[in-house]
XYZ file of C-alpha atoms in Angstrom:
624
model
C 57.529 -197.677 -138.868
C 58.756 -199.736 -141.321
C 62.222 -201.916 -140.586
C 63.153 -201.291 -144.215
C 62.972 -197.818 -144.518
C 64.483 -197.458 -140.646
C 67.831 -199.836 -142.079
C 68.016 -197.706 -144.908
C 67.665 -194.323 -142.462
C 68.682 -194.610 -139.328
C 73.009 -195.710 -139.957
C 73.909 -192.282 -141.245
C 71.758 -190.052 -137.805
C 73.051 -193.331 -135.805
C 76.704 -193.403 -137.052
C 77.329 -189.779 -136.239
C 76.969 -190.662 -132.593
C 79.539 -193.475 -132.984
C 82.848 -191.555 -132.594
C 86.348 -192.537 -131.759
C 87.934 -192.837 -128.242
C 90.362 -189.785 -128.339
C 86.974 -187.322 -129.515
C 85.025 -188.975 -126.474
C 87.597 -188.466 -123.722
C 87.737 -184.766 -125.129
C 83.782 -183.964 -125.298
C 81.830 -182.905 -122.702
C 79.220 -185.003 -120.668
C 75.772 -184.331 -119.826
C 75.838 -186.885 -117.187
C 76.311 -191.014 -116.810
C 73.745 -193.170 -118.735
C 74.443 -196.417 -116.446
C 73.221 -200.008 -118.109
C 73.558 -203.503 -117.687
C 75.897 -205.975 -119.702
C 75.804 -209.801 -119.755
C 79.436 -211.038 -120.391
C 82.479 -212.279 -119.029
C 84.272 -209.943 -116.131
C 87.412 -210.819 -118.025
C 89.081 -212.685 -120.645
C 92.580 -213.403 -121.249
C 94.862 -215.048 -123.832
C 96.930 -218.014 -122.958
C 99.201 -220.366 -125.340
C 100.623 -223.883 -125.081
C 101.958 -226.754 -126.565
C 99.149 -228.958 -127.916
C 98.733 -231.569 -125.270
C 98.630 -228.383 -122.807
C 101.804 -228.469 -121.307
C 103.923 -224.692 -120.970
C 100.615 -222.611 -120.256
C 101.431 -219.492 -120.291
C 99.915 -215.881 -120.922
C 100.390 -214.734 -124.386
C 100.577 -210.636 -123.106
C 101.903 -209.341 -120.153
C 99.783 -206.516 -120.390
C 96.277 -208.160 -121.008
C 93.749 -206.264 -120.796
C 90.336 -207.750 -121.954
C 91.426 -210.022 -125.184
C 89.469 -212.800 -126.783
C 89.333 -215.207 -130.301
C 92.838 -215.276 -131.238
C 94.022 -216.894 -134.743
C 98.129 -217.469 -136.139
C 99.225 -216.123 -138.682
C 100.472 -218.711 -141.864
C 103.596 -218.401 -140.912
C 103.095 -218.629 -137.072
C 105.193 -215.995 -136.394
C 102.308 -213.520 -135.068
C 98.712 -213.997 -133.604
C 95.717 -211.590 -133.863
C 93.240 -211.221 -131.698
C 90.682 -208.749 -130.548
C 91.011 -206.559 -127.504
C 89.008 -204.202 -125.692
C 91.646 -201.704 -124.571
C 90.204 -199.055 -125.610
C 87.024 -198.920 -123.242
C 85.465 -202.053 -122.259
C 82.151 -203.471 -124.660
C 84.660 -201.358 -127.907
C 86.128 -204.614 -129.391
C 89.092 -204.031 -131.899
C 91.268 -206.112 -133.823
C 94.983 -206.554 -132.757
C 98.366 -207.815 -133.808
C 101.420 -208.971 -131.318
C 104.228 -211.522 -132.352
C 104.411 -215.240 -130.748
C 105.963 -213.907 -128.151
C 102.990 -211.548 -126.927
C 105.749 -208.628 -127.631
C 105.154 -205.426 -130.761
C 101.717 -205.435 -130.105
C 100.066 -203.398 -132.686
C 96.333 -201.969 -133.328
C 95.028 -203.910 -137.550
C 91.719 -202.467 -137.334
C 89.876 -200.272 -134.466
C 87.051 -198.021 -134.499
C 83.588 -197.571 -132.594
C 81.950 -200.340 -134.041
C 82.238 -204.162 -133.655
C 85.437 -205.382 -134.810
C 86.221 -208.915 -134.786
C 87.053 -212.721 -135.354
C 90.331 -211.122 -137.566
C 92.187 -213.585 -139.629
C 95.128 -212.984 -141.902
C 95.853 -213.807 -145.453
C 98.383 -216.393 -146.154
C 100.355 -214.024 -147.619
C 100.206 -211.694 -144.591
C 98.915 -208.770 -146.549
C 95.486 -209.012 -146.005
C 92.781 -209.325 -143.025
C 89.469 -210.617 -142.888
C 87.494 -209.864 -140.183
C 83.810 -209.364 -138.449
C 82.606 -205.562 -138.440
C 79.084 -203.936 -137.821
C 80.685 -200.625 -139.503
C 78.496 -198.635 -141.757
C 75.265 -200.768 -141.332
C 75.426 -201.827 -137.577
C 75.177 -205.316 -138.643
C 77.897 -208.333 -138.814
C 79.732 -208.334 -142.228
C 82.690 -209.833 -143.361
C 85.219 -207.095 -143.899
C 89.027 -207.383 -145.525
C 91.415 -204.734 -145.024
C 94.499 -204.284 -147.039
C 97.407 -203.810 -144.431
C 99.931 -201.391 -146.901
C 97.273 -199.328 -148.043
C 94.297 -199.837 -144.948
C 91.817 -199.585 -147.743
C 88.817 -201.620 -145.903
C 86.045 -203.124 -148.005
C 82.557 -204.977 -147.201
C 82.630 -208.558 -148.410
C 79.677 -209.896 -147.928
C 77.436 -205.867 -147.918
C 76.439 -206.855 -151.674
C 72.997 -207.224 -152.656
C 74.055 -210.458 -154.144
C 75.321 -211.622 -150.833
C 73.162 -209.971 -148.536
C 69.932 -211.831 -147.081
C 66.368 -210.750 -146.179
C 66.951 -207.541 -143.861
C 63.716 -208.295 -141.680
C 65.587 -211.893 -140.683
C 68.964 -211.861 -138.635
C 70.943 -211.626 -141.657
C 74.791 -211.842 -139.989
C 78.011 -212.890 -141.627
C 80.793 -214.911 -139.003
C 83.927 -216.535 -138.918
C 86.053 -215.916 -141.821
C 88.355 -218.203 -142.566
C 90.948 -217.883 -145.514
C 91.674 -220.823 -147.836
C 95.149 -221.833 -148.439
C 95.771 -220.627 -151.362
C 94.257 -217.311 -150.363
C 91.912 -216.833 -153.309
C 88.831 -217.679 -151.068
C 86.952 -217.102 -147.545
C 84.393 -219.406 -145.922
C 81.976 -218.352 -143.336
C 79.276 -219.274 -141.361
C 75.477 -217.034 -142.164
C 72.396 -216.850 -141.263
C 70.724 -215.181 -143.784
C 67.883 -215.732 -145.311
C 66.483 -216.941 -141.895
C 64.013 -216.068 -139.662
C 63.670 -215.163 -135.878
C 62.393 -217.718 -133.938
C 62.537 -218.691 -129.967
C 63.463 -221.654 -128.196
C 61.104 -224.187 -126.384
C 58.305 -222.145 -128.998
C 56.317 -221.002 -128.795
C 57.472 -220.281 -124.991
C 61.238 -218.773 -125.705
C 61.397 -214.665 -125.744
C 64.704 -215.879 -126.598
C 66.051 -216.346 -130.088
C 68.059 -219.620 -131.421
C 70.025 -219.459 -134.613
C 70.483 -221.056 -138.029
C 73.637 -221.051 -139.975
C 74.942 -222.440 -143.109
C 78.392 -222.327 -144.106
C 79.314 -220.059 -147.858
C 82.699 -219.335 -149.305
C 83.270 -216.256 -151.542
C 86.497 -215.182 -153.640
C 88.804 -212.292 -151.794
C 87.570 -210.011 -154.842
C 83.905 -210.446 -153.753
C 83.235 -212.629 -156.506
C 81.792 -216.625 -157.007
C 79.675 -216.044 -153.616
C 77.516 -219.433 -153.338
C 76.685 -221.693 -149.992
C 78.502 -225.373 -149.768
C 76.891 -226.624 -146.626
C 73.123 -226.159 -145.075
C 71.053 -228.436 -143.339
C 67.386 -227.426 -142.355
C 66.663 -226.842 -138.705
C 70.503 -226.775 -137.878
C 73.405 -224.598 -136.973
C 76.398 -225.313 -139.092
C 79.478 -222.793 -137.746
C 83.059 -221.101 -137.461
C 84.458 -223.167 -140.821
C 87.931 -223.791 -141.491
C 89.860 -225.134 -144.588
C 91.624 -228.432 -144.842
C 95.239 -228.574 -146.032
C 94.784 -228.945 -149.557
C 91.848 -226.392 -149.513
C 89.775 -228.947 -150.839
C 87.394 -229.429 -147.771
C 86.152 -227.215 -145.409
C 85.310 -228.068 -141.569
C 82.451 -226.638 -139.203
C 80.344 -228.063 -135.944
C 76.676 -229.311 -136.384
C 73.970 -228.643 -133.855
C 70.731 -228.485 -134.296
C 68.959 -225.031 -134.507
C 67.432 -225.596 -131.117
C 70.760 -226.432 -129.098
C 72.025 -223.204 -129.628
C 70.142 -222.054 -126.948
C 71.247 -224.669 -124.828
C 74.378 -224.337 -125.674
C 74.754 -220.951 -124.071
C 73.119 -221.810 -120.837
C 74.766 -223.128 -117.898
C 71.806 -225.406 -117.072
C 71.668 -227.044 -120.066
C 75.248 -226.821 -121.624
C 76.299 -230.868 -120.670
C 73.323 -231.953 -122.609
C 73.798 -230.475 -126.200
C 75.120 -232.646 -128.252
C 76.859 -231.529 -131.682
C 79.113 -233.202 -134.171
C 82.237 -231.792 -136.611
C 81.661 -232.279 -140.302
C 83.346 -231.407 -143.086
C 82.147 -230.827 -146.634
C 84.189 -231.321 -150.474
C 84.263 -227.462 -151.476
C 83.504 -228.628 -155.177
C 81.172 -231.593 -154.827
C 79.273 -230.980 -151.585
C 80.670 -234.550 -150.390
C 79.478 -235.111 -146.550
C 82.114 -236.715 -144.238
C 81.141 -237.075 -140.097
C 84.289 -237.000 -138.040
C 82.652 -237.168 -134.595
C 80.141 -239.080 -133.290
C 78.722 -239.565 -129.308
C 77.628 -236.909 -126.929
C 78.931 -233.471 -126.011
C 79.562 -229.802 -127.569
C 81.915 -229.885 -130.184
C 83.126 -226.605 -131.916
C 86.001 -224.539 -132.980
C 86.895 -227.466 -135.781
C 90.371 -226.825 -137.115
C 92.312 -229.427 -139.898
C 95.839 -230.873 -138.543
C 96.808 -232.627 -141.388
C 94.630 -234.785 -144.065
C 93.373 -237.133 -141.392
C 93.332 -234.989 -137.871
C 90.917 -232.644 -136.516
C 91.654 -231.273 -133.566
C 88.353 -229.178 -131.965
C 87.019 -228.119 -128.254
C 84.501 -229.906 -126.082
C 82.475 -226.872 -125.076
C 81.015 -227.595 -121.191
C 80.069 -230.546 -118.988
C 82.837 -232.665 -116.700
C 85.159 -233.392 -120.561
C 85.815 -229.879 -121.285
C 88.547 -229.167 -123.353
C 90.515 -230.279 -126.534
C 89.840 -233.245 -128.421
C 91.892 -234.733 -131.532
C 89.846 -236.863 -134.209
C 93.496 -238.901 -134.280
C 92.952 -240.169 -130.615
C 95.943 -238.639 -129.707
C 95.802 -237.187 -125.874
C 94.308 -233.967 -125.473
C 93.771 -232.350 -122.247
C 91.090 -231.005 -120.028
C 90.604 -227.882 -119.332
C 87.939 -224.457 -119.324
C 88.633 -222.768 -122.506
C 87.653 -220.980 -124.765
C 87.974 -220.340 -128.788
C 91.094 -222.193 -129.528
C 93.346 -221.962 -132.300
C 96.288 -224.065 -133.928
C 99.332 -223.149 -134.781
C 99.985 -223.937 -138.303
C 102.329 -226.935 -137.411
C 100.090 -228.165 -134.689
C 102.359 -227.815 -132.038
C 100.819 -225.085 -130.255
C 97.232 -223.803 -129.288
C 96.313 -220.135 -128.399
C 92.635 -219.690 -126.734
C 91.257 -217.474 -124.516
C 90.041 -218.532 -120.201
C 86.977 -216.105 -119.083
C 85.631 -215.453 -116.005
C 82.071 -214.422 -114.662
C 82.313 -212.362 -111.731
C 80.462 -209.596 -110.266
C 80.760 -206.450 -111.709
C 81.291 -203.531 -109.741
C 78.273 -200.941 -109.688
C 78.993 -197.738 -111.430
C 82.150 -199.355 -113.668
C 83.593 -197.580 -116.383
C 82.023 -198.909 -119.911
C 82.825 -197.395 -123.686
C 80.597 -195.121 -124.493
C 79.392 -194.405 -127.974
C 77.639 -191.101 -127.452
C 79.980 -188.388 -126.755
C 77.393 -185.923 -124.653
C 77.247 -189.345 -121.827
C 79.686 -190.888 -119.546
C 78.705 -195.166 -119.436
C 78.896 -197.111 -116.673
C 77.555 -200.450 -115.575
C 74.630 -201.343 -113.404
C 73.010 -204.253 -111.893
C 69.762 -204.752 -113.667
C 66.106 -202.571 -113.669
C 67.730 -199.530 -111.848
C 65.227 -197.030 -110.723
C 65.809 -193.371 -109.958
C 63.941 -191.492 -107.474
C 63.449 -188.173 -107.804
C 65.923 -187.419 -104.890
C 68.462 -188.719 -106.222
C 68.318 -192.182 -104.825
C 69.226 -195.624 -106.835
C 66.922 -198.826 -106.699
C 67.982 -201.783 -108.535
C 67.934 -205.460 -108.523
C 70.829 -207.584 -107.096
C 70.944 -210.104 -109.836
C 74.632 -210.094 -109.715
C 73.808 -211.346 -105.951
C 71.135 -212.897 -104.619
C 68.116 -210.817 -106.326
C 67.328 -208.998 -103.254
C 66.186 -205.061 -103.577
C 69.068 -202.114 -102.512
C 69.095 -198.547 -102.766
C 72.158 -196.741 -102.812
C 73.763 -193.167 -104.521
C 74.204 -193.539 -108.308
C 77.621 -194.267 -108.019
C 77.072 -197.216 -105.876
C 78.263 -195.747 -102.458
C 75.619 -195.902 -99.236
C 74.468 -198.970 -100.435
C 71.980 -200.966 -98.354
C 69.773 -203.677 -99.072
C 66.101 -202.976 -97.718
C 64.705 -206.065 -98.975
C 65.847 -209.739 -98.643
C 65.177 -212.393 -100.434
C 66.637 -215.309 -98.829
C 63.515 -214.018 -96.138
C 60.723 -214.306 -99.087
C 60.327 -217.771 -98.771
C 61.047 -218.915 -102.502
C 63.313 -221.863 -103.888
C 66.488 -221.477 -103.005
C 68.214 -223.237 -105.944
C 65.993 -220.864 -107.986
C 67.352 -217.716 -106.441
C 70.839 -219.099 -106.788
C 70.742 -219.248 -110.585
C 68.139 -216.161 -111.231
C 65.416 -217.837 -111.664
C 63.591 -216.628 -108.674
C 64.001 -213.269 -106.792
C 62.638 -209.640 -106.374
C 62.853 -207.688 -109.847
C 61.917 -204.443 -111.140
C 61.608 -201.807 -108.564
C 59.743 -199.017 -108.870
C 60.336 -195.750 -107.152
C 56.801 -193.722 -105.749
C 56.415 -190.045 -107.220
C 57.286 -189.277 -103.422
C 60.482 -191.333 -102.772
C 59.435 -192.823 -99.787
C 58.126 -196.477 -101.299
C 59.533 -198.889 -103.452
C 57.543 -201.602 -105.237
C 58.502 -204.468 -106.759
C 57.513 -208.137 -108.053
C 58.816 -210.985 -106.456
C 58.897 -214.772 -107.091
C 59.629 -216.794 -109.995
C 60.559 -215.547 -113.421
C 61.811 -216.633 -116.831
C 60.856 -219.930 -118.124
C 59.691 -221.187 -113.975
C 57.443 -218.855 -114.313
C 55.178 -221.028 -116.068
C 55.005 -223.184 -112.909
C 55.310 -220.712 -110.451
C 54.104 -217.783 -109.482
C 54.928 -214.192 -108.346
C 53.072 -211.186 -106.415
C 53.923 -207.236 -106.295
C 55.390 -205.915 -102.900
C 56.034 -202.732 -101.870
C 58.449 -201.653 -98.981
C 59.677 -198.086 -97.402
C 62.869 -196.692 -98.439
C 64.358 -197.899 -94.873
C 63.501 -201.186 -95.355
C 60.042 -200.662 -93.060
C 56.804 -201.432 -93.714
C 56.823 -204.087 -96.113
C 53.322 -205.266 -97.334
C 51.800 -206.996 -100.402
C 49.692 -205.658 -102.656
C 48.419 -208.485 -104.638
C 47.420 -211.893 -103.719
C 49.509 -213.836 -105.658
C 46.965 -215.863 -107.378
C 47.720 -214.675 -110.763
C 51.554 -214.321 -111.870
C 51.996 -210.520 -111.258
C 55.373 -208.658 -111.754
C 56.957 -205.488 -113.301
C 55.318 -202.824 -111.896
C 55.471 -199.003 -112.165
C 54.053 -195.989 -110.273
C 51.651 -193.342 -111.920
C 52.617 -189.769 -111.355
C 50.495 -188.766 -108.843
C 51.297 -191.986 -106.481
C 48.031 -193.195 -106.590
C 47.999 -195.880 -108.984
C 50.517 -198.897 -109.977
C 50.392 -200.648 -113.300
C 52.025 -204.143 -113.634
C 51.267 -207.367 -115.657
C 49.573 -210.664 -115.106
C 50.733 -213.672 -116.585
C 49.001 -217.040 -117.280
C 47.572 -219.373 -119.817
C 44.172 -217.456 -119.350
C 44.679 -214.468 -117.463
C 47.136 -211.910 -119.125
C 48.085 -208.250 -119.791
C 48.369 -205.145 -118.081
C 46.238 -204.452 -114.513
C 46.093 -201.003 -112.586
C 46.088 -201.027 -108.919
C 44.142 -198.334 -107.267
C 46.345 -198.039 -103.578
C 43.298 -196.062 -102.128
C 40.966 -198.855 -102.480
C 43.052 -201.242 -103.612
C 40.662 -202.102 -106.612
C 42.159 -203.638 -109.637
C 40.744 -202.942 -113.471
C 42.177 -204.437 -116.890
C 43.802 -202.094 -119.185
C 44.868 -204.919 -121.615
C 44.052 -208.320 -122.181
C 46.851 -209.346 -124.916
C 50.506 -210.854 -124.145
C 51.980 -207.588 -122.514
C 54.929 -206.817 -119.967
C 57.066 -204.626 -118.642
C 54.828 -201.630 -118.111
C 56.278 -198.025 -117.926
C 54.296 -194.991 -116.359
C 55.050 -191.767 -118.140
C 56.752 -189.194 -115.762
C 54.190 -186.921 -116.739
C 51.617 -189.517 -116.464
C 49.612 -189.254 -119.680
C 51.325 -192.393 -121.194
C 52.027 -196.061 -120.108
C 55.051 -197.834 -122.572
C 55.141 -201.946 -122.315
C 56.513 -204.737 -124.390
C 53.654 -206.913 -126.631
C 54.113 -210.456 -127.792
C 52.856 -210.096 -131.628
C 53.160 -213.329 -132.559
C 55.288 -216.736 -131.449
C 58.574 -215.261 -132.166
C 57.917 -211.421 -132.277
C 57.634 -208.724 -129.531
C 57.209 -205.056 -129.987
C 56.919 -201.895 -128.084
C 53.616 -200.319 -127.761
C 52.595 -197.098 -125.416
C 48.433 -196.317 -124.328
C 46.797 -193.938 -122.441
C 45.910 -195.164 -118.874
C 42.067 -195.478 -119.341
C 43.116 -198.012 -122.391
C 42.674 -195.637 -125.424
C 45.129 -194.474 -128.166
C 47.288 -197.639 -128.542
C 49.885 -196.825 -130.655
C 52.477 -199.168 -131.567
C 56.135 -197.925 -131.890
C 58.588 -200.663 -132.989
C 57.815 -203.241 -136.079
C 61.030 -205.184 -136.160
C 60.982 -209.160 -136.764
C 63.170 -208.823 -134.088
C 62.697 -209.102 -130.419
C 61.977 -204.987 -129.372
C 61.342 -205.013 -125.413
C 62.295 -203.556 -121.829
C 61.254 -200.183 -122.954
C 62.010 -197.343 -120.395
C 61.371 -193.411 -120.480
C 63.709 -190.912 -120.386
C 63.097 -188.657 -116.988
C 62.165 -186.373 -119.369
C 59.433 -188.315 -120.809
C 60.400 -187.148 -124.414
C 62.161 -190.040 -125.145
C 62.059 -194.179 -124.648
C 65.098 -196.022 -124.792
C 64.764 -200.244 -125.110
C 66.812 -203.009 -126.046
C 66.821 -204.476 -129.560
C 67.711 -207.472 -131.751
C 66.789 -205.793 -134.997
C 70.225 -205.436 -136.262
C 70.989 -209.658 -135.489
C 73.317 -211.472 -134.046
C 77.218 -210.259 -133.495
C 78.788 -213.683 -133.466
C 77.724 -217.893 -133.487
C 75.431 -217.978 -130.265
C 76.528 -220.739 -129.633
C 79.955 -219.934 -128.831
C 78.239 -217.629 -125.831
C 78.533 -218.952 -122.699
C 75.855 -217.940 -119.363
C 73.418 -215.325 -121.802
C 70.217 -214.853 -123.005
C 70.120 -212.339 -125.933
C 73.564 -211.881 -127.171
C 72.360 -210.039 -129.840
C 70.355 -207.485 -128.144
C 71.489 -203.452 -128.379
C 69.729 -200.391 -126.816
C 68.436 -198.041 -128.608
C 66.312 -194.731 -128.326
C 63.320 -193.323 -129.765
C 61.245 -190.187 -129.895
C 57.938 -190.913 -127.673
C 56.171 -191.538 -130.864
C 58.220 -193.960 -132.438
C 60.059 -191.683 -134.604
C 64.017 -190.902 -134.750
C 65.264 -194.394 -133.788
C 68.974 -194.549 -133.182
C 71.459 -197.090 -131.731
C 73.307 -196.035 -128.320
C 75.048 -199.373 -128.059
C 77.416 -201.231 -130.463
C 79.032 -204.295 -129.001
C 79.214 -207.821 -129.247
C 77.940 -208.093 -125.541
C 73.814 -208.303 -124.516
C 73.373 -204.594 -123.539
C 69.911 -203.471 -121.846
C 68.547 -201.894 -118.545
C 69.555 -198.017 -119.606
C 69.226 -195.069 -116.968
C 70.305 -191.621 -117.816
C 71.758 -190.074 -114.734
C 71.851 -186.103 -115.517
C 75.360 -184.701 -114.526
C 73.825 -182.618 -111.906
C 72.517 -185.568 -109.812
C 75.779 -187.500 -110.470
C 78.150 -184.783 -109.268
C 76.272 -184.967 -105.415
C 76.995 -188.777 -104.796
């Protein structure tokens, strides 16, 4: 199908599952659709003076609140919260004092990054409303009256490319917003043409409140130029510099002290390049002091924290978005954690017939009722347990596989996707290293009983194999091979245990049909691209299902086997990635499809990687 004609179908049958949180907590539920989330386990606003002295919290009631601006005056701060339902971000207001906090702009979609007018009457902020994807939006606080900035067709960029609008930032005189874009760019992956990932481009554009005098000040090819904010005067506006690349970096943990970006700042009028930093480290959040102070945050590494271009003392610390107070003499900025979550937590949902809920990743139903998943959030050993998490017990171990331990203590290495038999009494899985080791290591597909008996291995482990699924009738498992000459999709016979190809191209993640007529997998197009494809088992009838520029991939059936659901990029990025921190596709959203490609809709809306869906009918969920 065509990404053009889905954008220009698929918002108004997609919005009509996106309702608000007082019609879901009414409607009734068919069941729980569990699904993973990367992102932090919490997140909560602190101020202080500048120098970070008198930390305290800004609200004594925090609930899950990030990317908090002042007001011009400095007598309130906004900020967005998820308070109503956990991945449902909405834009709040409170006073200084963290006291009168008030809801500015809520709804089912992404709203975001908020920043008032000088005058107060006014808000700019981030919202995937209407389209699904990132727009500048400005709301008129007396009258609510919301409009799209930057949803022009004078504004907006190629549709097949990420085409997102960030970080709006008001000028002082309040005639104008800057923000960062990256329109009018492709996809592409890190490390290429190895990353599955995607790294991002951004230039920095300023447009008049009234939508008009849209043009870009600041671009550099093959860099990342982000969150922009005006000088003083309003004659210059400031933003970090990385290159393209980085922001991949700059979102790992691995590779976060490396990355190396500097704060810039461009004349509005004459395009007039000044460099304010120079050396190593992760420099971003920029804000203007006065004419000849900067103040910004050192993202990562053993100098974390705030920085001032002046020399004056900052102060170390693990932050996160900070802003200035319009005097200087105070800082608001958010501290996250990463924790485990709990199996079976209570998520937003945007689809009023299902309950959502959380899950470690690949979770597998049998058809007993029994839950197999991967303990990423652990160690990346295999457990089975009731849907809701309870009876939980581990039936394979990892730290007994013999792999690199400092591999399985960052993910990199473990036992992933298991795969319940048609008679509930095996589980197979891959197991060994995955990700980017992959391409030094290698990996071989296990299979164990359901009480954590009779393990045994069921290839050789010559050839990287992983991600396997059972065929209907238990006879057969499909999985992929990876290498620089070996790839695509095998079928293991477990009678005889005789292997044949069924593809030869870049394919994963392999899906047996419940009824067993169909298998669904993820195909590398091209360098950057990957889309979802289905066959027959004996290799005829490929048809292919997504088209997106974007990366399609981790494609699962419904139990029925009417329906695939699979996490997408096609709608771009929800914020600068590199402002992330410990993720891999920020911008990725599940969706759902008829099992012929047709009726696509979106079944996620957040600014949080989604993926790894599992509809858990109400029926099954009501015996745990």
């Amino acid at each position: 199908m065509d990404r053009r004609l889905f954008l220009m179908s698929a918002p108004a049958a997609a919005v009509a599952t996106l309702k608000s949180p007082a019609s879901l907590a009414a409607a009734p539920r068919r069941g729980v659709m569990l699904m993973n989330r990367i992102g932090p386990s919490s997140s909560t606003l602190y101020i202080a003076n500048a120098d970070g002295t008198n930390e305290r919290k800004l609200l004594q009631n925090s609930v899950f609140e990030y990317h908090a601006t002042f007001s011009a005056d400095g007598a309130s701060i906004i900020f967005t919260s998820e308070r109503n339902g956990r991945g449902n971000s909405d834009v709040y207001r409170a006073r200084r004092d963290g006291t009168d906090i008030q809801p500015l702009v809520t709804g089912s979609a992404v709203e975001d990054a908020g920043v008032l007018s000088p005058d107060g009457s006014q808000v700019a902020f981030v919202s995937t409303r209407g389209s699904h994807r990132a727009n500048i939006w400005v709301m008129d606080l007396k009258s609510h009256k919301v409009r799209n900035l930057t949803g022009g067709p004078d504004v907006q960029g190629d549709p097949e490319g990420p085409d997102g609008f960030f970080r709006p930032a008001w000028s002082p005189d309040g005639l104008w917003l800057a923000f960062s874009s990256d329109r009018n760019t492709d996809w592409r992956g890190h490390d290429a043409p190895y990353g599955w990932e995607h790294t991002q481009e951004l230039s920095i554009y300023v447009i008049r409140a009234d939508g008009q005098g849209f043009r870009r000040i600041a671009s550099k090819p093959g860099y990342c130029l982000g969150s922009p904010k005006w000088s003083l005067d309003g004659k210059r506006v400031a933003f970090y510099e990385i290159t393209t690349e980085q922001t991949w970096g700059a979102r790992r943990p691995e590779a976060i002290a490396s990355v190396v970006s500097q704060i810039v700042s461009v004349d509005v009028m004459t395009g007039e390049r000044m460099e304010h930093t120079t050396g190593p480290g992760l420099k971003v959040f920029p804000q203007f002091l006065s004419a000849t102070e900067i103040a910004y945050h050192r993202k990562g590494g053993p100098d974390e924290g705030i920085v001032y271009t002046s020399g004056r003392p900052g102060f170390k610390a693990a932050l996160r978005s900070p802003s200035w107070s319009p005097d200087g003499k105070n800082i608001i900025y958010e501290k996250t954690v990463f924790r485990e979550w709990k199996q079976s937590q209570p998520l937003y949902s945007w689809d009023p017939e299902w309950e959502y809920r959380y899950t470690d990743v690949f979770p597998a139903l049998s058809r007993d009722g029994k839950l197999a998943l991967t303990e990423k959030d652990s160690n990346s050993s295999i457990a089975i347990m009731d849907p809701d998490g309870s009876n939980r017990k581990r039936i394979f171990e990892v730290a007994n596989a013999g792999l690199n331990p400092e591999l399985v203590k960052v993910g990199l290495a473990g036992a992933f996707t298991p795969t319940w038999s048609p008679d509930s009494q095996w589980i197979a899985f891959g197991v060994g290293d995955w990700f980017q080791t992959r391409r030094m290591g290698t990996a071989k597909i296990m299979r164990v009983r359901r009480d954590g008996t009779g393990l045994e291995q069921l290839t050789d482990g010559s050839v990287h194999s992983g991600f396997p699924s059972y065929s209907a009738d238990g006879k057969q498992i499909v999985y992929r091979v990876w290498g620089e000459s070996n790839t695509g999709l095998r079928i293991l016979s477990l009678g005889d245990r005789s292997t044949r190809v069924l593809t030869t191209e870049a394919d994963n993640l392999p899906g047996w049909s419940p009824d067993g007529s169909r298998i669904v997998f993820t195909r590398r197009v091209d360098a950057v691209n990957f889309d979802i494809y289905t066959i027959k088992p004996d290799g005829s009838d490929l048809l292919r299902l997504t088209t997106s520029r974007a990366n399609d991939g981790h494609a699962v059936w419904t139990a029925d086997g009417k329906q695939i659901m699979w996490s997408s990029g096609m709608y771009g990025f929800r914020e600068e990635a590199a402002l992330y921190d410990n993720t891999f596709q920020q911008y990725g959203q599940i969706c759902i499809m008829n099992a012929d490609g047709t009726n696509k809709r979106l079944l996620t809306d957040s600014l949080w990687e989604e993926s790894m869906p599992l509809y858990i009918p109400a029926a099954i969920w009501k015996r745990t």
